[in-house]
Structures are given as C-alpha cells and as structure tokens.
PDB file of C-alpha atoms and ligand atoms in Angstrom:
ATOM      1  CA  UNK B   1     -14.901  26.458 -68.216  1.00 98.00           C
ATOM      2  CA  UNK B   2     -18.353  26.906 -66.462  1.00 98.00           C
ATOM      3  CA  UNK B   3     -20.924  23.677 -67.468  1.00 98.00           C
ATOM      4  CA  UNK B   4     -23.868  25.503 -67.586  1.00 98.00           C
ATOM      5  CA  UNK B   5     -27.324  23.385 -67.898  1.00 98.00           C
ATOM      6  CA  UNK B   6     -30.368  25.375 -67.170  1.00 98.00           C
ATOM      7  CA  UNK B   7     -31.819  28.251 -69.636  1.00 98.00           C
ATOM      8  CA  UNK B   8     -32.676  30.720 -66.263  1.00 98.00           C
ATOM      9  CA  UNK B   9     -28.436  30.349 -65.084  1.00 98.00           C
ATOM     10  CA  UNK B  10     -27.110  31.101 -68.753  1.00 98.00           C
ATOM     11  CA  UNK B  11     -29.563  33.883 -69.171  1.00 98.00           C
ATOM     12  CA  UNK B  12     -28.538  35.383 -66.000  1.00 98.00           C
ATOM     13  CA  UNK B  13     -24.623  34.670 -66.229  1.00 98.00           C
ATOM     14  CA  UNK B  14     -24.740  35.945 -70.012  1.00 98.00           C
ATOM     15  CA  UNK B  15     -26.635  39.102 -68.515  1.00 98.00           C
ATOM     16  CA  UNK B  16     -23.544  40.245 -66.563  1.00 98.00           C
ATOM     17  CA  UNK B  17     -21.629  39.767 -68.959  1.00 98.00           C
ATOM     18  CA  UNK B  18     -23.695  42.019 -71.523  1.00 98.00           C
ATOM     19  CA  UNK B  19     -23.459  44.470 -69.320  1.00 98.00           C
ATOM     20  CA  UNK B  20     -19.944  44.837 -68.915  1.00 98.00           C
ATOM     21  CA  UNK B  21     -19.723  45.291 -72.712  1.00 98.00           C
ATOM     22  CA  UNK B  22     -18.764  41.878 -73.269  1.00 98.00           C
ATOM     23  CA  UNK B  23     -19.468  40.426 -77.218  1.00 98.00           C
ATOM     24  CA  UNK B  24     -20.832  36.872 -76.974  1.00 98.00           C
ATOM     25  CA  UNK B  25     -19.636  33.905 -80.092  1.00 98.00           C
ATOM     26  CA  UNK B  26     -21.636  31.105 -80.014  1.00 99.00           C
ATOM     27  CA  UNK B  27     -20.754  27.626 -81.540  1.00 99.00           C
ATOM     28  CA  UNK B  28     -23.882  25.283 -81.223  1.00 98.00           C
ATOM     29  CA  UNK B  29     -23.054  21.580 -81.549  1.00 98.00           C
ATOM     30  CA  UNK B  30     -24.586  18.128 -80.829  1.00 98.00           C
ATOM     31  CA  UNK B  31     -21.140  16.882 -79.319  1.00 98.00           C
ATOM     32  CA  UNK B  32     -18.959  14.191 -80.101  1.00 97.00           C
ATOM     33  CA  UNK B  33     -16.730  17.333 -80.677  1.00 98.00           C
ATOM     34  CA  UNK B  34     -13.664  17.095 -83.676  1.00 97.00           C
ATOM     35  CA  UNK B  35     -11.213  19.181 -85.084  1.00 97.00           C
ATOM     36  CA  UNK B  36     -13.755  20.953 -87.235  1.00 97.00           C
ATOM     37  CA  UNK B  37     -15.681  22.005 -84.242  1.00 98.00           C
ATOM     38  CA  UNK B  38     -12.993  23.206 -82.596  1.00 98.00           C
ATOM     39  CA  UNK B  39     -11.817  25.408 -85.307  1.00 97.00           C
ATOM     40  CA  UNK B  40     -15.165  27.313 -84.848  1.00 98.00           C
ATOM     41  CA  UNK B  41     -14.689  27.542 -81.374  1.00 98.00           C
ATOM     42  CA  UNK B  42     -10.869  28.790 -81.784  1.00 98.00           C
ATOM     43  CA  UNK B  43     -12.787  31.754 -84.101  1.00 98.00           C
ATOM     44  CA  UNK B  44     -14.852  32.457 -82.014  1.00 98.00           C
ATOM     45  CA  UNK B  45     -12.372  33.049 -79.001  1.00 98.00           C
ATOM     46  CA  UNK B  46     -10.338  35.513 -81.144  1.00 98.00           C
ATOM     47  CA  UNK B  47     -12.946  37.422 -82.346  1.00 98.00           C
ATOM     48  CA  UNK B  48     -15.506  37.835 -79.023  1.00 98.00           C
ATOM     49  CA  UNK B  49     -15.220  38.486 -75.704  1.00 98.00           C
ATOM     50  CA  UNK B  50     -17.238  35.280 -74.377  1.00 98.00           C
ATOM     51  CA  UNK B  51     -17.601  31.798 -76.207  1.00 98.00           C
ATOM     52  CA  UNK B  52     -20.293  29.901 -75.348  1.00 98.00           C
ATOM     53  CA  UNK B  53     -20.575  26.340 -76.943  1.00 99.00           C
ATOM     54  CA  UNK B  54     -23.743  24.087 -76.628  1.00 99.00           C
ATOM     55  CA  UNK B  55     -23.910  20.782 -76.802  1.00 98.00           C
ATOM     56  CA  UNK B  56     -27.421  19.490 -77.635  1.00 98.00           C
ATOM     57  CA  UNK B  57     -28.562  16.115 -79.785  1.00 98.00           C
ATOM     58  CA  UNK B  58     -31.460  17.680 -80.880  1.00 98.00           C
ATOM     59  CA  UNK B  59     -34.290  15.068 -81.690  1.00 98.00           C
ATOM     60  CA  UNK B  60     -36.623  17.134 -83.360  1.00 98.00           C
ATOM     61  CA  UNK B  61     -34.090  17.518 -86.413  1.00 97.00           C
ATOM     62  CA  UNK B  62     -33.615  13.343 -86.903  1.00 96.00           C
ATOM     63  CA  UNK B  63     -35.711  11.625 -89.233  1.00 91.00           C
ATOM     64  CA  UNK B  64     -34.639   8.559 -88.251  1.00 90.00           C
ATOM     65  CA  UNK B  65     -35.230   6.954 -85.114  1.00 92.00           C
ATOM     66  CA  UNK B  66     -32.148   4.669 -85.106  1.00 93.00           C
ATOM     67  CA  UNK B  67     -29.790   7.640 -86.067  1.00 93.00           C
ATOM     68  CA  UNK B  68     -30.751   9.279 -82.857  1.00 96.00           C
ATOM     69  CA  UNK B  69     -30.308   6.397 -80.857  1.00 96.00           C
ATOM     70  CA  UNK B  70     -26.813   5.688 -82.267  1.00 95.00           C
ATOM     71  CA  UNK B  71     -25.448   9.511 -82.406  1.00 96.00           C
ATOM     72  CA  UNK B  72     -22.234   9.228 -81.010  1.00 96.00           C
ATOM     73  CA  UNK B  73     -21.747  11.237 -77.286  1.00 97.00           C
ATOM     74  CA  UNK B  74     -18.294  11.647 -75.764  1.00 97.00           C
ATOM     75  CA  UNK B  75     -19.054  13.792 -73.218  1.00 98.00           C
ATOM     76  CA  UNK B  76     -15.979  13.447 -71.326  1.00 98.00           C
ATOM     77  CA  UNK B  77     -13.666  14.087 -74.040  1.00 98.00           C
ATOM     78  CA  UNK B  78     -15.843  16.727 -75.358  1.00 98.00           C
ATOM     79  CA  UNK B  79     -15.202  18.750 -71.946  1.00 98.00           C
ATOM     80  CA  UNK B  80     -11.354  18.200 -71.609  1.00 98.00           C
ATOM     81  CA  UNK B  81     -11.296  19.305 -75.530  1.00 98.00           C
ATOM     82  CA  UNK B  82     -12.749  22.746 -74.542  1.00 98.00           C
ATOM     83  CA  UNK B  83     -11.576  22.927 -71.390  1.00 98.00           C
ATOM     84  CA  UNK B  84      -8.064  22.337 -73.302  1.00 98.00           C
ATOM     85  CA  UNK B  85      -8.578  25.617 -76.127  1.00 98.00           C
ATOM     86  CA  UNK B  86      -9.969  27.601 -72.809  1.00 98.00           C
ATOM     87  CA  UNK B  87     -14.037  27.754 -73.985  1.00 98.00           C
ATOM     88  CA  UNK B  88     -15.426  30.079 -71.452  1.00 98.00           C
ATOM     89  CA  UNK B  89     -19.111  28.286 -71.721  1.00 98.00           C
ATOM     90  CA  UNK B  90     -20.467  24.805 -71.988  1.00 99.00           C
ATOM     91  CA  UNK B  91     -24.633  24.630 -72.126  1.00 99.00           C
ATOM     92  CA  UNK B  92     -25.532  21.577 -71.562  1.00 98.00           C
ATOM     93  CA  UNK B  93     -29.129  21.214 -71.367  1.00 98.00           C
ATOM     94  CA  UNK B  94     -31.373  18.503 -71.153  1.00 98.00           C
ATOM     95  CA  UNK B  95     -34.217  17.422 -73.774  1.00 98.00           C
ATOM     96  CA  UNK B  96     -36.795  18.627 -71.119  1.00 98.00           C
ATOM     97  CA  UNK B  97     -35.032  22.268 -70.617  1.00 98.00           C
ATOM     98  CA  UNK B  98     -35.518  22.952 -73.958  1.00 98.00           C
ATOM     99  CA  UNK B  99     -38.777  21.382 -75.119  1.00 98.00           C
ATOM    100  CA  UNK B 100     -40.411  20.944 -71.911  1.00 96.00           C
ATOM    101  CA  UNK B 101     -42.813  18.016 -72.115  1.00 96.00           C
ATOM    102  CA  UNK B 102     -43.240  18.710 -75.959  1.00 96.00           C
ATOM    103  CA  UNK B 103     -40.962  17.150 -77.825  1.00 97.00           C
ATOM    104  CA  UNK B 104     -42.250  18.946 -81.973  1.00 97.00           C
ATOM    105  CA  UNK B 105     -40.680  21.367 -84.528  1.00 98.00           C
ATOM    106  CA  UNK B 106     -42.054  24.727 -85.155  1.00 97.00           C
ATOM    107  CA  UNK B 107     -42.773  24.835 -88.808  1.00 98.00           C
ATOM    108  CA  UNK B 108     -41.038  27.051 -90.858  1.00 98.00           C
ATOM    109  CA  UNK B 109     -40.777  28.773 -94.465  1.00 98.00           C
ATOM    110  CA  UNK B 110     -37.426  29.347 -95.679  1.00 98.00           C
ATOM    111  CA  UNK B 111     -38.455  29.759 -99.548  1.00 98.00           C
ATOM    112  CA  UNK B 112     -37.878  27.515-100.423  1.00 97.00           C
ATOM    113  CA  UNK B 113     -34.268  26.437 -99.405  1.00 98.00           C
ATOM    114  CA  UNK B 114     -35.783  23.311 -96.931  1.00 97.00           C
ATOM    115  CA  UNK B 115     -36.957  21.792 -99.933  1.00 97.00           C
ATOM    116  CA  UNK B 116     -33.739  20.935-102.052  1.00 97.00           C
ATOM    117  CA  UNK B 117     -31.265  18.188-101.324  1.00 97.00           C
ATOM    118  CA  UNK B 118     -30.951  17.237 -97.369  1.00 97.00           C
ATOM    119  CA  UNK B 119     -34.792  18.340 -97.226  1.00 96.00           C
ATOM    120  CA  UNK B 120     -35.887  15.796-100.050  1.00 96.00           C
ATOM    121  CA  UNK B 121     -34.432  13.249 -98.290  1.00 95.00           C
ATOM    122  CA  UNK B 122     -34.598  13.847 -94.364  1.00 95.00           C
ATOM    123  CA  UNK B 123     -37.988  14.713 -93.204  1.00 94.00           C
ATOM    124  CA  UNK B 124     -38.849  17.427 -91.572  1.00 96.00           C
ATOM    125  CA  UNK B 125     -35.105  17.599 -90.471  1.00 97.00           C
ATOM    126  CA  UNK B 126     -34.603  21.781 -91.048  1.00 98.00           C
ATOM    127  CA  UNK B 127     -38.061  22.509 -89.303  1.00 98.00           C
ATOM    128  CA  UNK B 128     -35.779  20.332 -86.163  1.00 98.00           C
ATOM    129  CA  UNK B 129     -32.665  22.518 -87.144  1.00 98.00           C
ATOM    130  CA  UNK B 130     -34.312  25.823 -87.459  1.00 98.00           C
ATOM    131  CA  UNK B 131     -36.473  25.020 -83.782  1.00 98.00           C
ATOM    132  CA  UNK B 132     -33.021  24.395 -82.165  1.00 98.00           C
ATOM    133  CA  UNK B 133     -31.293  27.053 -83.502  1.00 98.00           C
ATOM    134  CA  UNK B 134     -34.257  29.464 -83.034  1.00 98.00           C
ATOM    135  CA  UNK B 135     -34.668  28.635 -79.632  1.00 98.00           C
ATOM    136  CA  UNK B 136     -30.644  28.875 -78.936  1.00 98.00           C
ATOM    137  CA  UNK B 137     -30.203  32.331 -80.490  1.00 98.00           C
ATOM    138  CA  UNK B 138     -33.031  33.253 -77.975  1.00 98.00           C
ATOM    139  CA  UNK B 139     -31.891  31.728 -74.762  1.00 98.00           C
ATOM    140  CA  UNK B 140     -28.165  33.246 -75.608  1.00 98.00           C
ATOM    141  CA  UNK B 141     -28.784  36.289 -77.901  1.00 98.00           C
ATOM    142  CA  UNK B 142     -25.140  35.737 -79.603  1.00 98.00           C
ATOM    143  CA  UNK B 143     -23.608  38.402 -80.899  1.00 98.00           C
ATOM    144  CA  UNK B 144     -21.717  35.889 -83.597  1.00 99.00           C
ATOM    145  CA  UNK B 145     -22.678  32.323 -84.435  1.00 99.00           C
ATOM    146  CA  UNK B 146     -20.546  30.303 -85.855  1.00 98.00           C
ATOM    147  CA  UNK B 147     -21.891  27.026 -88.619  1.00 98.00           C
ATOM    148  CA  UNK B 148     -19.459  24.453 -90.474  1.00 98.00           C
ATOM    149  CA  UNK B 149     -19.554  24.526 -94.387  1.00 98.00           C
ATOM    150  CA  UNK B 150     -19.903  20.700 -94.533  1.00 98.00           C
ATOM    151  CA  UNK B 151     -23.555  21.476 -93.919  1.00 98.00           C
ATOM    152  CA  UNK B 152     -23.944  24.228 -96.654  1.00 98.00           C
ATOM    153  CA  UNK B 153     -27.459  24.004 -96.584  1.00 98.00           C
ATOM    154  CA  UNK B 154     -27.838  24.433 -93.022  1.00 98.00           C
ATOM    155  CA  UNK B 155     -25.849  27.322 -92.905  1.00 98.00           C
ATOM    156  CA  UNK B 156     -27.889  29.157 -95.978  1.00 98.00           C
ATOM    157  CA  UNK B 157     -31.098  27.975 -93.802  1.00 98.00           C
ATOM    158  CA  UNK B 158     -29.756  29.397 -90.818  1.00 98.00           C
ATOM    159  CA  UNK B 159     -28.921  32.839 -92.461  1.00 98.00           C
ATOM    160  CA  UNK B 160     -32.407  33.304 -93.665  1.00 98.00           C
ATOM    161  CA  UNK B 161     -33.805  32.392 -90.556  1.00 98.00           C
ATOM    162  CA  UNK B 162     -32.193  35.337 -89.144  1.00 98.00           C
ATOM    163  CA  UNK B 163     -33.347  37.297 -91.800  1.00 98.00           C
ATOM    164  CA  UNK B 164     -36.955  36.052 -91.674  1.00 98.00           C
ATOM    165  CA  UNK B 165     -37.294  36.505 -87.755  1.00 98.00           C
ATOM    166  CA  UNK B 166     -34.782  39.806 -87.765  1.00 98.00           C
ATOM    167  CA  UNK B 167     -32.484  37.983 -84.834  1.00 98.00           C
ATOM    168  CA  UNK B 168     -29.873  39.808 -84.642  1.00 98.00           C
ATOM    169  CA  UNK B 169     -26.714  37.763 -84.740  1.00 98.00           C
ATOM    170  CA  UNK B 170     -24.395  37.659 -87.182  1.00 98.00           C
ATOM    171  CA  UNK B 171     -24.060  33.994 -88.910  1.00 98.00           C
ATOM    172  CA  UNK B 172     -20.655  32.966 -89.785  1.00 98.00           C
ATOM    173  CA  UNK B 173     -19.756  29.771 -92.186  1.00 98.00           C
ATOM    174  CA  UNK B 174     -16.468  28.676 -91.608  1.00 98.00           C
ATOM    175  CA  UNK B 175     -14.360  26.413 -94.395  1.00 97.00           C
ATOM    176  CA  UNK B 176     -14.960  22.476 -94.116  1.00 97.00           C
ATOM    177  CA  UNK B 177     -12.140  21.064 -92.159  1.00 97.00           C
ATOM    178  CA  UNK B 178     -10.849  17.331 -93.584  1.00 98.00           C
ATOM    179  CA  UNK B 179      -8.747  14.666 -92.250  1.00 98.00           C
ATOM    180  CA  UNK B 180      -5.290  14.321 -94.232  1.00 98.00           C
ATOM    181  CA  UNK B 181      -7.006  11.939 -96.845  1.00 98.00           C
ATOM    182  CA  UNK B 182      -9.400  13.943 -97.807  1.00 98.00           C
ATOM    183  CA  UNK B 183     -12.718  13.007 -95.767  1.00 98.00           C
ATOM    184  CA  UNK B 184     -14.631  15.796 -94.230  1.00 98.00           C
ATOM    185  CA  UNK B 185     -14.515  15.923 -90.601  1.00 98.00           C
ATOM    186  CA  UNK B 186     -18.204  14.421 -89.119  1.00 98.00           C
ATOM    187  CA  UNK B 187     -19.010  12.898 -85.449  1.00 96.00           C
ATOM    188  CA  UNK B 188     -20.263  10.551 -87.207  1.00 96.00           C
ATOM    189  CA  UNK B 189     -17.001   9.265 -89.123  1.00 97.00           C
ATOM    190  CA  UNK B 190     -16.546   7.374 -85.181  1.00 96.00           C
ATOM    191  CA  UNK B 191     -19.513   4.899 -86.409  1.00 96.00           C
ATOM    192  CA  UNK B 192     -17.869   3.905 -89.788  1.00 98.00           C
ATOM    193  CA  UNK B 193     -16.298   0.594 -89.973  1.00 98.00           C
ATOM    194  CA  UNK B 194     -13.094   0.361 -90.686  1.00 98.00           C
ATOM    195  CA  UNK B 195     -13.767  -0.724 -94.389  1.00 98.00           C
ATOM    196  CA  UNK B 196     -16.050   1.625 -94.724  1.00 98.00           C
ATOM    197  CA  UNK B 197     -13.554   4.251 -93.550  1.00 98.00           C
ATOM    198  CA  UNK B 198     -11.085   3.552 -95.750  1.00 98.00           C
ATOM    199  CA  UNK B 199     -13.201   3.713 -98.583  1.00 98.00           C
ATOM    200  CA  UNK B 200     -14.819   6.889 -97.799  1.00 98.00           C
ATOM    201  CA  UNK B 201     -12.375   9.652 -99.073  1.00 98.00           C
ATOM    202  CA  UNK B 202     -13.325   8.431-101.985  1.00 98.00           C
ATOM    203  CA  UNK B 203     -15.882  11.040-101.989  1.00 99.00           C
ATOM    204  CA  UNK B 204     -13.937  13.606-102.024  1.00 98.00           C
ATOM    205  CA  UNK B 205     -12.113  12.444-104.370  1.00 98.00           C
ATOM    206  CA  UNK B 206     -14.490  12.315-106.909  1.00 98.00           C
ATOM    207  CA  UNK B 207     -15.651  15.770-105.688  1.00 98.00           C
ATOM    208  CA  UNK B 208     -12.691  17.318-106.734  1.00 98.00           C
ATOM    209  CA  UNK B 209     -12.055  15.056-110.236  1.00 98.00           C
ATOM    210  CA  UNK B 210     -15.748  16.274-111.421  1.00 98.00           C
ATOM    211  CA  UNK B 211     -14.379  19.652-110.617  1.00 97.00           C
ATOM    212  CA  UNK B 212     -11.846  19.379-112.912  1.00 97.00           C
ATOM    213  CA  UNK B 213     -14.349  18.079-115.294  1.00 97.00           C
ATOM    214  CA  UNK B 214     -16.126  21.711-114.974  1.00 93.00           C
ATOM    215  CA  UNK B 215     -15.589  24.066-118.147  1.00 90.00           C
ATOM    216  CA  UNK B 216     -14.585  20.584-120.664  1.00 95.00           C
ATOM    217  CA  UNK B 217     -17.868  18.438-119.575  1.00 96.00           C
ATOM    218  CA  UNK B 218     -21.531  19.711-118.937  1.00 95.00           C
ATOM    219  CA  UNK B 219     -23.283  19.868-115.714  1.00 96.00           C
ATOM    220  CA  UNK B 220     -24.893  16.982-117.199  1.00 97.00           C
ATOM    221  CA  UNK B 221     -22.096  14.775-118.221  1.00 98.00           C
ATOM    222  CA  UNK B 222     -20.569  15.764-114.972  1.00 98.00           C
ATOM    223  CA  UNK B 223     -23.378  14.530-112.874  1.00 98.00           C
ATOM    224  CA  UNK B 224     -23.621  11.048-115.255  1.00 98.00           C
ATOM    225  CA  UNK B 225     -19.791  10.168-114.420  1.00 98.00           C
ATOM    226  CA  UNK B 226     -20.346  10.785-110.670  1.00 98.00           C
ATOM    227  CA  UNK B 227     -23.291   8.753-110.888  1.00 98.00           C
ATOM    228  CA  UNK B 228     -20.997   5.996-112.609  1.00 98.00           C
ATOM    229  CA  UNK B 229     -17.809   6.273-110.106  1.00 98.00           C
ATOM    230  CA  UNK B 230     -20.172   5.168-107.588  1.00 98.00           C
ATOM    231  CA  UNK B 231     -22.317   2.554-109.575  1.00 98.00           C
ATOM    232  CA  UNK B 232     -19.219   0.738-109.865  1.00 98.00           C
ATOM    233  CA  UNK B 233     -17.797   1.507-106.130  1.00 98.00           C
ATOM    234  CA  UNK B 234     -18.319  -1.536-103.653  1.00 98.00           C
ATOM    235  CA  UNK B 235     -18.911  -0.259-100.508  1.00 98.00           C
ATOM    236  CA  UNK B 236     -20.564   3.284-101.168  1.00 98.00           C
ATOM    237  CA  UNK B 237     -23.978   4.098-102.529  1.00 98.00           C
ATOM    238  CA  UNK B 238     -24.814   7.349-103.696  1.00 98.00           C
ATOM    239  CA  UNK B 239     -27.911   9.464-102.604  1.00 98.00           C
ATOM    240  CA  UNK B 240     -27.436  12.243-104.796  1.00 98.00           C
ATOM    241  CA  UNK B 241     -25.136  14.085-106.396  1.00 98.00           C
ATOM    242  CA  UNK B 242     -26.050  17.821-107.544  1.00 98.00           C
ATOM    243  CA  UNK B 243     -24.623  21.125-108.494  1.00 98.00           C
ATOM    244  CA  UNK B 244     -26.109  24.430-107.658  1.00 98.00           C
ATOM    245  CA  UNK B 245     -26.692  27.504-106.747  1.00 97.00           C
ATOM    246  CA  UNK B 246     -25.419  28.356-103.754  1.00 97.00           C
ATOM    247  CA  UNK B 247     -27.792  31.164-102.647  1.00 96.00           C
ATOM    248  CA  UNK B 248     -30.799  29.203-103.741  1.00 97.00           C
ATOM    249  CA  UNK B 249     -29.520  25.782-103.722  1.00 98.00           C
ATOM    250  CA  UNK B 250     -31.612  24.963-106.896  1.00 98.00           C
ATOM    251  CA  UNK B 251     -29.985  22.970-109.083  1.00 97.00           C
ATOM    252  CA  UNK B 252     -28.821  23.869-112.314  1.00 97.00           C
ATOM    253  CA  UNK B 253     -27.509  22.603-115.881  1.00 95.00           C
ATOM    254  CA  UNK B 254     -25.717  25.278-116.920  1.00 92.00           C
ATOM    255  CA  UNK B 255     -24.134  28.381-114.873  1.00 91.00           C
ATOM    256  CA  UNK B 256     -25.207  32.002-115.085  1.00 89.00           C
ATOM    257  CA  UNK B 257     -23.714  35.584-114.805  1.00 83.00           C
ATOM    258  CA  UNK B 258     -21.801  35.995-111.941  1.00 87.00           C
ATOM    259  CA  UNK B 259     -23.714  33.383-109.512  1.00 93.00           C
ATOM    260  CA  UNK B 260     -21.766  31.516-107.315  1.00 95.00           C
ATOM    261  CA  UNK B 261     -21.893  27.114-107.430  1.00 97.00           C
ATOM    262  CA  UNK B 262     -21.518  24.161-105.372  1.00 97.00           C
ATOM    263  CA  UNK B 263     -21.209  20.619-106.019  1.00 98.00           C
ATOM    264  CA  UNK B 264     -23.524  18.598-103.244  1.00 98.00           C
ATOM    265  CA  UNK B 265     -23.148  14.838-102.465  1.00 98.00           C
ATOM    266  CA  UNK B 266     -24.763  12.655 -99.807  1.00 98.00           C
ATOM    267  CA  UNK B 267     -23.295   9.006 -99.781  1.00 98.00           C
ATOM    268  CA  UNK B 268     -24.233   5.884 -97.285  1.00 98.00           C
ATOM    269  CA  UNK B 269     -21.343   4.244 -96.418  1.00 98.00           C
ATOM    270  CA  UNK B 270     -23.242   1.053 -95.072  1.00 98.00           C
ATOM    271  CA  UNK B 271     -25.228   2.733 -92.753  1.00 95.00           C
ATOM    272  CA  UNK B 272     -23.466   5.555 -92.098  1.00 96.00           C
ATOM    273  CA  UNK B 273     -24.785   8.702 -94.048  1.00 97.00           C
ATOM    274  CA  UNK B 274     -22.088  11.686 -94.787  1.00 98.00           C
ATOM    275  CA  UNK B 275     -22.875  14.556 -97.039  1.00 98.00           C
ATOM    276  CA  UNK B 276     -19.993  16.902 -98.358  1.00 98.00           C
ATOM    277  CA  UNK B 277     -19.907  20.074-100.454  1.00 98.00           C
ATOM    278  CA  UNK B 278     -16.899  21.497-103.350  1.00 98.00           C
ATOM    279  CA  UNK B 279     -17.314  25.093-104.626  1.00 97.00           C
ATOM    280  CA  UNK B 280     -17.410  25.194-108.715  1.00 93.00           C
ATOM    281  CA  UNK B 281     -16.222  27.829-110.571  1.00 82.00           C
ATOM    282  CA  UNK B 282     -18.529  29.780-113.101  1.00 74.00           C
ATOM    283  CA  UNK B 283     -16.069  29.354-116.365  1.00 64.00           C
TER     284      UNK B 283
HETATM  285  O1  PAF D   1     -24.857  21.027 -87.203  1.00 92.07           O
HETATM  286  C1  PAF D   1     -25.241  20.580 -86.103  1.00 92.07           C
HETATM  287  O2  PAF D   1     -24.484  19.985 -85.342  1.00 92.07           O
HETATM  288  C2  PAF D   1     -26.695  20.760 -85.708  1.00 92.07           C
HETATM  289  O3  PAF D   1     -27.529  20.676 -86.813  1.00 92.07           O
HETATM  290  C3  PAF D   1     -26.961  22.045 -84.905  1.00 92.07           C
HETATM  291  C4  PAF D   1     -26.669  23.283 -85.742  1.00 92.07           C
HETATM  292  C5  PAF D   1     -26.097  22.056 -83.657  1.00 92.07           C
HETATM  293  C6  PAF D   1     -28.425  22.105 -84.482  1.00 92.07           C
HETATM  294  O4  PAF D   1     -28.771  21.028 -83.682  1.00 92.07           O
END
C-alpha cells in the first residue's frame, strides 16, 4: 500500500491511473480503523479498480474541544489493517495540507437535513463534515464513495451534497456493522470504560424492543417507553430518541404512504457519546 500525504502526489498518482481506465472507491475515515471500516474498504476493492482510503481527524466537524483532543489514533494498526485486506491507497494528510493556515467550515445548505438530530445537538458539526468531504471528493474525484449507516444522517447529508454541487461520485451507504452483543461498531467504543462497555448494548437493545413495539404502540408511546428504559438505566443517559423519515429526517408521529422510517438514538455513556440507527417498518 502506497502512504500518500500531499494533495499535488495523490492528484498526480490518481491521474495515471484515470488514464489507464482505472475506476477509483474511496472510503474516507478519521482512523482508529474497525471492522466496520473495513467492510467498506473490502466493497470497495471488489467493485473498483483502485481503493483509496483517507485517514483525516477533521477538526472543523468537532464541537467539542475535548472530543478532538481525545479521538482515538492507532496509526500503526490502522496501516497493518489495510495493508492486511491489500488497500491500494492510504492519504494521510496533515491539518495544514488541507486547510492551509485556515482552520473554518464552508457553510452550507442542505434543506434542511443539518438541522434535525446530530445538528441540534453538535454545532456546526455537518458544515465540518460537508468541508471535509467536499474538499476530499475534489482532491480524489472518486468514482464511488463509500459512508457507514451508523451515521444515517451523514450519509443523507453527504448524498445531497453531491446533488447540490453536481460532484459526480456515486455515494454508497453500507449496513451498520455490530459487535456480537449487539453494539454498533465506533472508534470511539476504545474510550468506554469497561462498565460503561458492558452496559452499552443496551442500546440496541432497546432499539430493537421499541421496534417490536411498532404497529401495537404509537410513535408516541414508543418514544415515552424509550425515554423510560433509560430514566431508569444507571450508567446511560439519553440525548434523544426519535423516529423519522429517512429522506428528510423530520420526525414524525405517525407513518405515511409508502415513506421509508428510522428509529435515531444518541446516548452518553459517561462521557463517551454513541449514536445508532434501526429501520421501522411502515405497518
Ligand atoms: O464518518 C467519519 O468518520 C467522518 O465524519 C468523515 C466522513 C470521515 C469526515 O471526516
């Protein structure tokens, strides 16, 4: 695997390879690499001729100071992981290659989408995402990226800034990948203590019982009992907990036509913040 860090290299090793007809797959990450990552990378490998990863903590897209400071890098591991599933490209660029001196987000419309959920709570955090991966698209001009459903909002972000700027790359969401009890995969799941990790499947576990709920109980009543599991749970504190729809991630109380749903949860586990997502069937 070439370790690629300046903008001018990739641009001119990614040219050559455009011109022999080669597709480019793109899997932008912030490191501290998991299984979940590495299932988009394994995609994109069968499916174009060049994968390029990047790994980037981005701090235009961190609200919080201390969360930047403590994102977890494993740089070392992170190589020998691709290295291991034969990645063809690492960028690895500094903060300075890519903002160069000025460390600020673009600011950017994406109807409204930035506004629900993660956007209510983490400030100015998708004008940081959608600078990144604006600015990643144009260094590498991807022929497929490839985003994790565990950030469903990102992903609906990123397809309508593709739309909104006409970049062409197609934008692929791949399915959340979990460890075997049930927690969605997260480099930050490394920070959690070990109480805290043992009681964190719990979300999904109450993901999938409101699920269940879905058809018998309302949106409403739904939303009350999740609201209750976690009143009465010692170690986790719920942010929110919302259902809705997924192409305009407003949330609803009841469920429309043929529109598809999600169930959205963002829980602090002490400090440690994890979000996770369940589709819900329209009954
Ligand atoms: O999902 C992430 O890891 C980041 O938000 C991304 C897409 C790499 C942009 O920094």
């Amino acid at each position: 695997m070439k370790i690629i860090k300046s903008k001018s290299d990739l641009k001119i090793y990614l040219a050559e390879e455009k011109k022999k007809g080669n597709s480019i797959g793109f899997v932008p990450t912030m490191g501290a690499l998991h299984k979940g990552h590495l299932s988009l990378v394994e995609m994109a490998l069968s499916k174009t001729d060049v994968t390029i990863v990047s790994i980037f903590v981005n701090p235009t897209q961190f609200d919080n100071k201390e969360d930047l400071a403590k994102y977890p890098t494993t740089f070392e591991k992170d190589v020998e992981l691709l290295e291991r599933i034969n990645c063809d490209i690492l960028f690895y660029p500094s903060v300075d290659e890519i903002y160069d001196g000025n460390i600020v987000s673009e600011s950017f419309d994406f109807d409204g989408l930035e506004n629900q959920m993660e956007g209510k709570f983490r400030d100015g955090h998708f004008d940081g995402v959608g600078t990144i991966v604006k600015a990643l698209f144009e260094i590498i001009e991807p022929d497929i990226a490839y985003f994790g459903k565990k950030d469903f909002q990102q992903l609906q972000i990123i397809k309508k800034l593709v739309k909104k700027y006409n970049i062409p790359v197609k934008v692929k969401g791949m399915p959340i990948f979990r460890e075997p009890d049930g927690l969605a995969m997260s480099s930050r799941n490394t920070r959690l203590s070990k109480e805290h990790r043992e009681a964190a499947p719990f979300i999904y576990k109450v993901l999938k019982k409101a699920r269940k709920k879905n058809g018998i109980k309302s949106v409403k009543e739904i939303t009350k009992w999740v609201e209750k599991q976690f009143q009465e749970h010692p170690l986790l504190e719920l942010e929110y907990f919302t259902i809705a729809e997924e192409k305009t991630l407003i949330s609803v109380e009841e469920f429309e036509g043929n529109k598809r749903y999600r169930a959205f949860i963002a829980v602090f586990a002490g400090e440690i913040r994890l979000i996770d997502n369940i589709r819900f069937k329209n009954n």
